[in-house]
mmCIF file of C-alpha atoms in Angstrom:
data_model
loop_
_atom_site.group_PDB
_atom_site.id
_atom_site.type_symbol
_atom_site.label_atom_id
_atom_site.label_comp_id
_atom_site.label_asym_id
_atom_site.label_seq_id
_atom_site.Cartn_x
_atom_site.Cartn_y
_atom_site.Cartn_z
ATOM 1 C CA MET M 368 82.585 76.916 125.463
ATOM 2 C CA ASP M 369 81.374 73.669 127.048
ATOM 3 C CA ASN M 370 84.545 72.443 128.768
ATOM 4 C CA LYS M 371 83.057 69.069 129.656
ATOM 5 C CA LYS M 372 82.096 68.429 126.033
ATOM 6 C CA VAL M 373 85.499 69.556 124.735
ATOM 7 C CA PHE M 374 87.485 67.395 127.125
ATOM 8 C CA GLY M 375 85.094 64.501 126.599
ATOM 9 C CA LEU M 376 85.622 64.606 122.829
ATOM 10 C CA LEU M 377 89.351 65.100 123.365
ATOM 11 C CA ALA M 378 89.385 61.943 125.473
ATOM 12 C CA ILE M 379 87.568 60.046 122.722
ATOM 13 C CA GLY M 380 90.181 61.185 120.187
ATOM 14 C CA ILE M 381 93.009 60.071 122.470
ATOM 15 C CA VAL M 382 91.353 56.670 122.971
ATOM 16 C CA ILE M 383 91.077 56.241 119.177
ATOM 17 C CA LEU M 384 94.749 57.138 118.792
ATOM 18 C CA ILE M 385 95.757 54.717 121.542
ATOM 19 C CA ALA M 386 93.720 52.009 119.788
ATOM 20 C CA PHE M 387 95.763 52.592 116.599
ATOM 21 C CA ILE M 388 98.983 52.324 118.588
ATOM 22 C CA MET M 389 97.911 49.123 120.355
ATOM 23 C CA PHE M 390 96.818 47.570 117.065
ATOM 24 C CA ILE M 391 100.119 48.280 115.313
ATOM 25 C CA GLY M 392 102.292 47.486 118.338
ATOM 26 C CA PRO M 393 103.558 49.945 120.977
ATOM 27 C CA GLU M 394 106.929 48.192 121.316
ATOM 28 C CA GLN M 395 107.675 48.444 117.588
ATOM 29 C CA ILE M 396 106.535 52.077 117.493
ATOM 30 C CA MET M 397 108.711 52.947 120.497
ATOM 31 C CA ALA M 398 111.679 51.264 118.824
ATOM 32 C CA ALA M 399 111.085 53.318 115.680
ATOM 33 C CA LEU M 400 110.802 56.529 117.695
ATOM 34 C CA GLN M 401 114.190 55.834 119.297
ATOM 35 C CA THR M 402 115.815 55.762 115.857
ATOM 36 C CA ALA M 403 114.624 59.263 114.945
ATOM 37 C CA ASP M 404 117.369 61.766 114.071
ATOM 38 C CA LEU M 405 116.910 64.672 116.500
ATOM 39 C CA LYS M 406 118.489 67.151 114.066
ATOM 40 C CA TYR M 407 115.590 66.676 111.663
ATOM 41 C CA ILE M 408 113.067 66.852 114.499
ATOM 42 C CA LEU M 409 114.570 70.177 115.581
ATOM 43 C CA LEU M 410 114.437 71.406 111.973
ATOM 44 C CA ALA M 411 110.745 70.442 111.789
ATOM 45 C CA ILE M 412 110.085 72.440 114.992
ATOM 46 C CA ILE M 413 111.889 75.462 113.517
ATOM 47 C CA ILE M 414 109.788 75.170 110.354
ATOM 48 C CA GLN M 415 106.642 75.140 112.528
ATOM 49 C CA PHE M 416 107.643 78.406 114.220
ATOM 50 C CA ILE M 417 108.361 79.962 110.808
ATOM 51 C CA ILE M 418 104.838 78.928 109.778
ATOM 52 C CA LEU M 419 103.410 80.565 112.905
ATOM 53 C CA GLY M 420 105.414 83.704 112.125
ATOM 54 C CA LEU M 421 104.059 83.842 108.573
ATOM 55 C CA TRP M 422 100.485 83.351 109.800
ATOM 56 C CA ASN M 423 101.024 86.282 112.135
ATOM 57 C CA THR M 424 102.591 88.392 109.360
ATOM 58 C CA ARG M 425 99.606 87.807 107.079
ATOM 59 C CA TRP M 426 97.176 88.834 109.817
ATOM 60 C CA SER M 427 99.305 91.894 110.644
ATOM 61 C CA ILE M 428 99.231 93.035 106.999
ATOM 62 C CA ILE M 429 95.447 92.706 106.968
ATOM 63 C CA CYS M 430 95.194 94.693 110.220
ATOM 64 C CA LYS M 431 97.372 97.458 108.779
ATOM 65 C CA SER M 432 95.123 97.715 105.724
ATOM 66 C CA LEU M 433 92.257 98.685 108.068
ATOM 67 C CA ASN M 434 94.521 100.894 110.206
ATOM 68 C CA ILE M 435 94.054 98.735 113.288
ATOM 69 C CA PRO M 436 96.823 99.519 115.829
ATOM 70 C CA HIS M 437 98.676 96.449 117.081
ATOM 71 C CA ARG M 438 102.031 95.221 118.318
ATOM 72 C CA GLN M 439 103.680 92.174 116.799
ATOM 73 C CA LEU M 440 104.405 90.154 119.957
ATOM 74 C CA PRO M 441 100.873 90.381 121.423
ATOM 75 C CA LEU M 442 99.431 89.706 117.963
ATOM 76 C CA PHE M 443 101.653 86.615 117.689
ATOM 77 C CA ALA M 444 100.313 85.406 121.042
ATOM 78 C CA MET M 445 96.734 85.984 119.813
ATOM 79 C CA THR M 446 97.519 83.950 116.691
ATOM 80 C CA ILE M 447 98.738 80.988 118.742
ATOM 81 C CA ILE M 448 95.782 81.202 121.143
ATOM 82 C CA GLY M 449 93.407 81.211 118.176
ATOM 83 C CA LEU M 450 95.072 78.118 116.747
ATOM 84 C CA ALA M 451 94.904 76.405 120.133
ATOM 85 C CA ILE M 452 91.177 77.167 120.463
ATOM 86 C CA ASN M 453 90.679 75.840 116.919
ATOM 87 C CA ASP M 454 92.315 72.595 117.993
ATOM 88 C CA LEU M 455 90.117 72.381 121.080
ATOM 89 C CA THR M 456 86.824 72.931 119.253
ATOM 90 C CA PRO M 457 85.334 70.219 117.042
ATOM 91 C CA SER M 458 83.199 72.733 115.111
ATOM 92 C CA GLY M 459 85.123 72.557 111.850
ATOM 93 C CA ARG M 460 88.190 73.946 113.632
ATOM 94 C CA SER M 461 86.824 77.468 113.554
ATOM 95 C CA GLY M 462 86.300 78.367 117.210
ATOM 96 C CA GLY M 463 89.537 80.335 117.367
ATOM 97 C CA GLU M 464 88.467 83.042 114.915
ATOM 98 C CA PRO M 465 85.995 84.826 117.260
ATOM 99 C CA VAL M 466 88.574 84.584 120.064
ATOM 100 C CA ARG M 467 91.268 86.229 117.947
ATOM 101 C CA ALA M 468 88.852 88.988 116.905
ATOM 102 C CA TYR M 469 87.809 89.499 120.527
ATOM 103 C CA LEU M 470 91.404 89.778 121.780
ATOM 104 C CA LEU M 471 92.375 92.190 118.996
ATOM 105 C CA SER M 472 89.264 94.273 119.656
ATOM 106 C CA LYS M 473 90.115 94.613 123.344
ATOM 107 C CA SER M 474 93.790 95.440 122.754
ATOM 108 C CA SER M 475 93.190 97.932 119.922
ATOM 109 C CA ASN M 476 89.877 99.451 121.096
ATOM 110 C CA GLU M 477 88.456 98.765 117.642
ATOM 111 C CA SER M 478 84.956 97.378 117.170
ATOM 112 C CA PHE M 479 84.529 93.626 117.103
ATOM 113 C CA LYS M 480 82.929 93.814 113.633
ATOM 114 C CA THR M 481 86.137 95.414 112.291
ATOM 115 C CA THR M 482 88.551 92.971 113.939
ATOM 116 C CA PHE M 483 86.354 90.029 112.980
ATOM 117 C CA ALA M 484 86.608 91.129 109.342
ATOM 118 C CA THR M 485 90.416 90.865 109.554
ATOM 119 C CA VAL M 486 90.201 87.383 111.048
ATOM 120 C CA MET M 487 87.733 86.116 108.452
ATOM 121 C CA SER M 488 89.826 87.613 105.637
ATOM 122 C CA ASP M 489 92.839 85.810 107.086
ATOM 123 C CA LYS M 490 90.833 82.573 107.152
ATOM 124 C CA ILE M 491 89.746 83.042 103.531
ATOM 125 C CA PHE M 492 93.324 83.668 102.367
ATOM 126 C CA ASP M 493 94.391 80.472 104.113
ATOM 127 C CA THR M 494 91.505 78.391 102.797
ATOM 128 C CA LEU M 495 91.499 79.155 99.070
ATOM 129 C CA PRO M 496 95.042 77.806 98.415
ATOM 130 C CA PHE M 497 94.144 74.765 100.493
ATOM 131 C CA MET M 498 91.151 74.058 98.262
ATOM 132 C CA VAL M 499 93.320 74.178 95.153
ATOM 133 C CA LEU M 500 95.904 71.866 96.711
ATOM 134 C CA ALA M 501 93.265 69.497 98.111
ATOM 135 C CA ILE M 502 91.829 68.924 94.635
ATOM 136 C CA PHE M 503 95.348 68.047 93.445
ATOM 137 C CA ALA M 504 95.838 65.742 96.444
ATOM 138 C CA ILE M 505 92.720 63.675 95.817
ATOM 139 C CA SER M 506 93.579 63.363 92.118
ATOM 140 C CA TYR M 507 97.159 62.323 92.929
ATOM 141 C CA LEU M 508 96.071 59.647 95.400
ATOM 142 C CA MET M 509 93.445 58.330 92.993
ATOM 143 C CA PHE M 510 96.059 57.646 90.312
ATOM 144 C CA THR M 511 98.913 56.490 92.566
ATOM 145 C CA LEU M 512 97.254 54.441 95.319
ATOM 146 C CA HIS M 513 94.178 53.166 93.466
ATOM 147 C CA LEU M 514 91.921 53.995 96.380
ATOM 148 C CA GLY M 515 88.920 51.842 97.055
ATOM 149 C CA THR M 516 85.523 53.175 96.050
ATOM 150 C CA ALA M 517 84.446 53.818 99.640
ATOM 151 C CA LEU M 518 87.536 55.826 100.619
ATOM 152 C CA PHE M 519 87.631 57.771 97.363
ATOM 153 C CA THR M 520 83.921 58.588 97.663
ATOM 154 C CA LEU M 521 84.439 59.755 101.259
ATOM 155 C CA LEU M 522 87.259 62.100 100.206
ATOM 156 C CA VAL M 523 85.301 63.547 97.298
ATOM 157 C CA LEU M 524 82.230 64.095 99.483
ATOM 158 C CA ALA M 525 84.373 65.787 102.131
ATOM 159 C CA LEU M 526 85.894 68.100 99.534
ATOM 160 C CA LEU M 527 82.510 68.931 97.986
ATOM 161 C CA LEU M 528 81.025 69.620 101.422
ATOM 162 C CA PHE M 529 83.953 71.870 102.246
ATOM 163 C CA ILE M 530 83.623 73.798 98.959
ATOM 164 C CA VAL M 531 79.861 74.245 99.416
ATOM 165 C CA LEU M 532 80.250 75.463 102.995
ATOM 166 C CA LEU M 533 83.026 77.865 102.040
ATOM 167 C CA ALA M 534 81.026 79.228 99.107
ATOM 168 C CA PHE M 535 78.011 79.704 101.361
ATOM 169 C CA ILE M 536 80.061 81.509 104.000
ATOM 170 C CA LEU M 537 81.622 83.768 101.357
ATOM 171 C CA TYR M 538 78.184 84.515 99.924
ATOM 172 C CA ILE M 539 76.872 85.462 103.361
ATOM 173 C CA CYS M 540 79.905 87.705 103.857
ATOM 174 C CA ILE M 541 79.232 89.761 100.728
ATOM 175 C CA ASN M 542 75.447 89.529 100.389
ATOM 176 C CA GLU M 543 73.709 91.505 103.128
ATOM 177 C CA THR M 544 70.217 90.196 102.340
ATOM 178 C CA ILE M 545 71.223 86.532 102.480
ATOM 179 C CA GLY M 546 73.288 87.205 105.611
ATOM 180 C CA ILE M 547 70.333 88.760 107.436
ATOM 181 C CA LYS M 548 68.010 85.950 106.306
ATOM 182 C CA THR M 549 70.511 83.421 107.639
ATOM 183 C CA ILE M 550 70.689 85.204 111.003
ATOM 184 C CA ASN M 551 66.872 85.325 111.183
ATOM 185 C CA TRP M 552 66.687 81.604 110.421
ATOM 186 C CA ILE M 553 69.273 80.774 113.100
ATOM 187 C CA PHE M 554 67.542 82.835 115.770
ATOM 188 C CA GLY M 555 64.167 81.431 114.717
ATOM 189 C CA LEU M 556 65.614 77.976 115.333
ATOM 190 C CA ILE M 557 66.981 79.057 118.732
ATOM 191 C CA ARG M 558 63.556 80.370 119.780
ATOM 192 C CA ARG M 559 62.152 76.874 119.397
ATOM 193 C CA PHE M 560 64.388 75.696 122.215
ATOM 194 C CA THR M 561 64.289 78.637 124.631
ATOM 195 C CA SER M 562 61.689 80.906 126.179
ATOM 196 C CA ARG M 563 64.235 83.686 126.847
ATOM 197 C CA ASP M 564 63.992 87.022 125.070
ATOM 198 C CA ILE M 565 66.865 86.956 122.583
ATOM 199 C CA SER M 566 65.839 90.022 120.569
ATOM 200 C CA LYS M 567 68.858 92.066 121.690
ATOM 201 C CA TYR M 568 71.197 89.310 120.560
ATOM 202 C CA GLU M 569 69.480 89.171 117.184
ATOM 203 C CA ASN M 570 69.751 92.955 116.776
ATOM 204 C CA LYS M 571 73.408 92.746 117.783
ATOM 205 C CA ALA M 572 74.024 90.074 115.160
ATOM 206 C CA HIS M 573 72.370 92.215 112.461
ATOM 207 C CA SER M 574 74.456 95.310 113.252
ATOM 208 C CA THR M 575 77.660 93.272 113.518
ATOM 209 C CA LEU M 576 77.017 91.563 110.176
ATOM 210 C CA ILE M 577 76.446 94.843 108.307
ATOM 211 C CA GLY M 578 79.623 96.441 109.701
ATOM 212 C CA PHE M 579 81.608 93.263 109.168
ATOM 213 C CA GLN M 580 80.560 92.993 105.512
ATOM 214 C CA SER M 581 81.550 96.598 104.845
ATOM 215 C CA ASN M 582 85.064 96.059 106.224
ATOM 216 C CA LEU M 583 85.481 92.712 104.477
ATOM 217 C CA LYS M 584 84.518 94.199 101.093
ATOM 218 C CA SER M 585 87.043 96.982 101.648
ATOM 219 C CA LEU M 586 89.773 94.416 102.290
ATOM 220 C CA MET M 587 88.865 92.371 99.224
ATOM 221 C CA ARG M 588 89.194 95.465 96.995
ATOM 222 C CA ASN M 589 92.823 95.941 98.084
ATOM 223 C CA ARG M 590 94.710 94.303 95.187
ATOM 224 C CA LYS M 591 98.138 94.592 96.842
ATOM 225 C CA LEU M 592 96.807 92.920 99.964
ATOM 226 C CA LEU M 593 95.257 90.120 97.908
ATOM 227 C CA ILE M 594 98.547 89.375 96.137
ATOM 228 C CA ILE M 595 100.791 89.483 99.224
ATOM 229 C CA ALA M 596 98.402 87.512 101.440
ATOM 230 C CA THR M 597 97.888 84.855 98.765
ATOM 231 C CA ILE M 598 101.644 84.422 98.270
ATOM 232 C CA ILE M 599 102.155 84.072 102.025
ATOM 233 C CA SER M 600 99.367 81.467 102.140
ATOM 234 C CA PHE M 601 100.967 79.294 99.460
ATOM 235 C CA VAL M 602 104.362 79.583 101.175
ATOM 236 C CA VAL M 603 102.765 78.524 104.468
ATOM 237 C CA TRP M 604 101.179 75.460 102.912
ATOM 238 C CA PHE M 605 104.483 74.532 101.232
ATOM 239 C CA LEU M 606 106.251 74.769 104.598
ATOM 240 C CA GLU M 607 103.536 72.609 106.166
ATOM 241 C CA LEU M 608 104.361 69.913 103.612
ATOM 242 C CA LEU M 609 108.099 70.428 104.051
ATOM 243 C CA ARG M 610 107.721 69.922 107.817
ATOM 244 C CA VAL M 611 106.102 66.513 107.251
ATOM 245 C CA TYR M 612 108.809 65.593 104.713
ATOM 246 C CA VAL M 613 111.536 66.514 107.209
ATOM 247 C CA VAL M 614 109.891 64.369 109.901
ATOM 248 C CA PHE M 615 110.082 61.348 107.588
ATOM 249 C CA LEU M 616 113.743 62.138 106.918
ATOM 250 C CA ALA M 617 114.256 61.849 110.687
ATOM 251 C CA PHE M 618 113.310 58.174 110.319
ATOM 252 C CA GLY M 619 115.493 57.677 107.239
ATOM 253 C CA VAL M 620 112.506 57.476 104.876
ATOM 254 C CA HIS M 621 112.659 59.344 101.567
ATOM 255 C CA VAL M 622 109.018 59.671 100.555
ATOM 256 C CA SER M 623 108.071 61.742 97.514
ATOM 257 C CA LEU M 624 106.932 65.287 98.214
ATOM 258 C CA GLY M 625 103.867 64.604 96.061
ATOM 259 C CA MET M 626 102.836 61.746 98.320
ATOM 260 C CA VAL M 627 103.507 63.812 101.451
ATOM 261 C CA ALA M 628 101.430 66.638 100.032
ATOM 262 C CA SER M 629 98.544 64.374 99.092
ATOM 263 C CA VAL M 630 98.353 62.494 102.387
ATOM 264 C CA PHE M 631 98.763 65.629 104.491
ATOM 265 C CA LEU M 632 96.159 67.642 102.579
ATOM 266 C CA VAL M 633 93.626 64.815 102.451
ATOM 267 C CA SER M 634 94.003 64.062 106.168
ATOM 268 C CA THR M 635 93.660 67.782 106.919
ATOM 269 C CA LEU M 636 90.515 67.864 104.792
ATOM 270 C CA ILE M 637 89.062 64.960 106.777
ATOM 271 C CA GLY M 638 90.025 66.722 110.010
ATOM 272 C CA ILE M 639 88.066 69.845 109.043
ATOM 273 C CA ILE M 640 84.812 67.882 109.196
ATOM 274 C CA PRO M 641 83.308 68.625 112.638
ATOM 275 C CA ALA M 642 83.998 65.585 114.762
ATOM 276 C CA LEU M 643 86.781 65.604 117.324
ATOM 277 C CA PRO M 644 89.011 68.436 118.643
ATOM 278 C CA GLY M 645 92.023 68.990 116.366
ATOM 279 C CA GLY M 646 90.863 66.119 114.172
ATOM 280 C CA LEU M 647 92.408 63.889 116.839
ATOM 281 C CA GLY M 648 92.061 60.266 115.835
ATOM 282 C CA SER M 649 90.635 60.994 112.376
ATOM 283 C CA ILE M 650 93.632 62.884 110.974
ATOM 284 C CA ASP M 651 96.109 60.521 112.623
ATOM 285 C CA GLY M 652 94.265 57.446 111.398
ATOM 286 C CA VAL M 653 93.974 58.656 107.799
ATOM 287 C CA MET M 654 97.661 59.617 107.712
ATOM 288 C CA ILE M 655 98.760 56.229 109.042
ATOM 289 C CA LEU M 656 96.453 54.395 106.644
ATOM 290 C CA LEU M 657 97.479 56.292 103.506
ATOM 291 C CA TYR M 658 101.216 56.250 104.265
ATOM 292 C CA SER M 659 100.987 52.500 104.847
ATOM 293 C CA MET M 660 99.146 52.101 101.522
ATOM 294 C CA ALA M 661 101.993 54.053 99.890
ATOM 295 C CA GLY M 662 104.469 51.360 100.947
ATOM 296 C CA ILE M 663 105.813 52.811 104.206
ATOM 297 C CA THR M 664 105.713 50.319 107.070
ATOM 298 C CA SER M 665 102.862 50.863 109.491
ATOM 299 C CA THR M 666 105.362 51.182 112.338
ATOM 300 C CA VAL M 667 107.269 54.043 110.723
ATOM 301 C CA SER M 668 104.036 55.620 109.449
ATOM 302 C CA THR M 669 102.663 55.681 112.992
ATOM 303 C CA ALA M 670 105.907 56.931 114.565
ATOM 304 C CA ALA M 671 106.270 59.720 111.981
ATOM 305 C CA THR M 672 102.609 60.691 112.357
ATOM 306 C CA LEU M 673 102.948 60.873 116.155
ATOM 307 C CA VAL M 674 106.018 63.125 115.907
ATOM 308 C CA GLU M 675 104.445 65.339 113.234
ATOM 309 C CA ARG M 676 101.257 65.766 115.251
ATOM 310 C CA MET M 677 103.254 66.440 118.398
ATOM 311 C CA ILE M 678 104.833 69.414 116.592
ATOM 312 C CA SER M 679 101.851 70.713 114.612
ATOM 313 C CA LEU M 680 99.076 70.019 117.124
ATOM 314 C CA TRP M 681 100.201 69.401 120.687
ATOM 315 C CA MET M 682 103.069 71.902 120.817
ATOM 316 C CA VAL M 683 100.849 74.732 119.536
ATOM 317 C CA LEU M 684 97.980 73.641 121.792
ATOM 318 C CA VAL M 685 100.143 73.654 124.931
ATOM 319 C CA ILE M 686 101.721 77.044 124.118
ATOM 320 C CA GLY M 687 98.285 78.522 123.398
ATOM 321 C CA VAL M 688 96.809 77.248 126.669
ATOM 322 C CA ILE M 689 99.808 78.653 128.576
ATOM 323 C CA LEU M 690 99.294 82.076 126.949
ATOM 324 C CA ILE M 691 95.541 82.330 127.662
ATOM 325 C CA PRO M 692 95.938 83.497 131.322
ATOM 326 C CA PHE M 693 98.019 86.491 130.149
ATOM 327 C CA PHE M 694 94.926 87.772 128.357
ATOM 328 C CA GLY M 695 92.501 86.749 131.088
ATOM 329 C CA THR M 696 89.981 83.942 131.192
ATOM 330 C CA ARG M 697 87.439 86.165 129.406
ATOM 331 C CA VAL M 698 88.868 85.091 126.059
ATOM 332 C CA PHE M 699 86.064 82.535 125.999
ATOM 333 C CA ASP M 700 83.548 85.372 126.251
ATOM 334 C CA ALA M 701 84.183 85.921 122.544
ATOM 335 C CA MET M 702 81.459 83.346 122.039
ATOM 336 C CA ASP M 703 79.019 85.494 123.992
ATOM 337 C CA MET M 704 77.229 88.009 121.773
ATOM 338 C CA SER M 705 76.099 90.051 124.741
ATOM 339 C CA ASP M 706 79.549 91.526 125.004
ATOM 340 C CA ASP M 707 79.841 94.935 123.351
ATOM 341 C CA SER M 708 81.714 95.330 120.103
#
């Protein structure tokens, strides 16, 4: 992980956020923040920890289906670290998955290809419900806010790009031939920029892919797992929306759950596009813009967005960074394919 790049992009995101605050008015935003009902803020924090617990439960169920030994508390810590790494990496918020697989592999003595299959299955279970809800969100906003052509086109393109990428990743996961061709293409591209011998890394990628696909297919054939994990995923997304709704209640604003769902899902969709760590600046800006278009004052929209992001992004990020030393600084070696699996 390139720390300088990560912190540089993080700084850019913070500058963008500060620009939003300065444009709307820091004094008015601070005044709005002081009116927030702390009981609702506390409730939103509790909801966030329930969400984290459900994420961990879903991953634990997947691990059990492959008979991977694990303990709940360390697994919970791995979940939070993975989320924190996701928020630190601008690469489509996916940098935490290899880290989670790496940590589970080291703690359970299972191969990386097996643990990585559990992590990718967990990601798939989380993503499919999101796609369904995101389609609803864009449709809802189109008919309620009368979005301009540019913004609507941007959202549709983002959704289509996301669907195409997900479909491609799923196809690679289940089709060994396409997966190997993709690996060969990637390493062929790398060879254009380096004179180092990377044959062992390419062989490692091939063997990991084959073992990973076998485990993933086994998980996907487990009907009970599919049902339970999918239910948990929909509950998690509902709680995500409820958390945002509760934050608005803290400011005395009763916004429809449909509007909350649409704005939250669309802003999350925009944040998935590789740009800045945690979607910082992009997610915040889209949320403020859409809530303001829905009739909520820009001051309250900004204050509520800041509080919501403090709970969903910064709180998890800080806890994850604090937990990393307990597992050792080698968690970042998950990105290094030279490590044995």
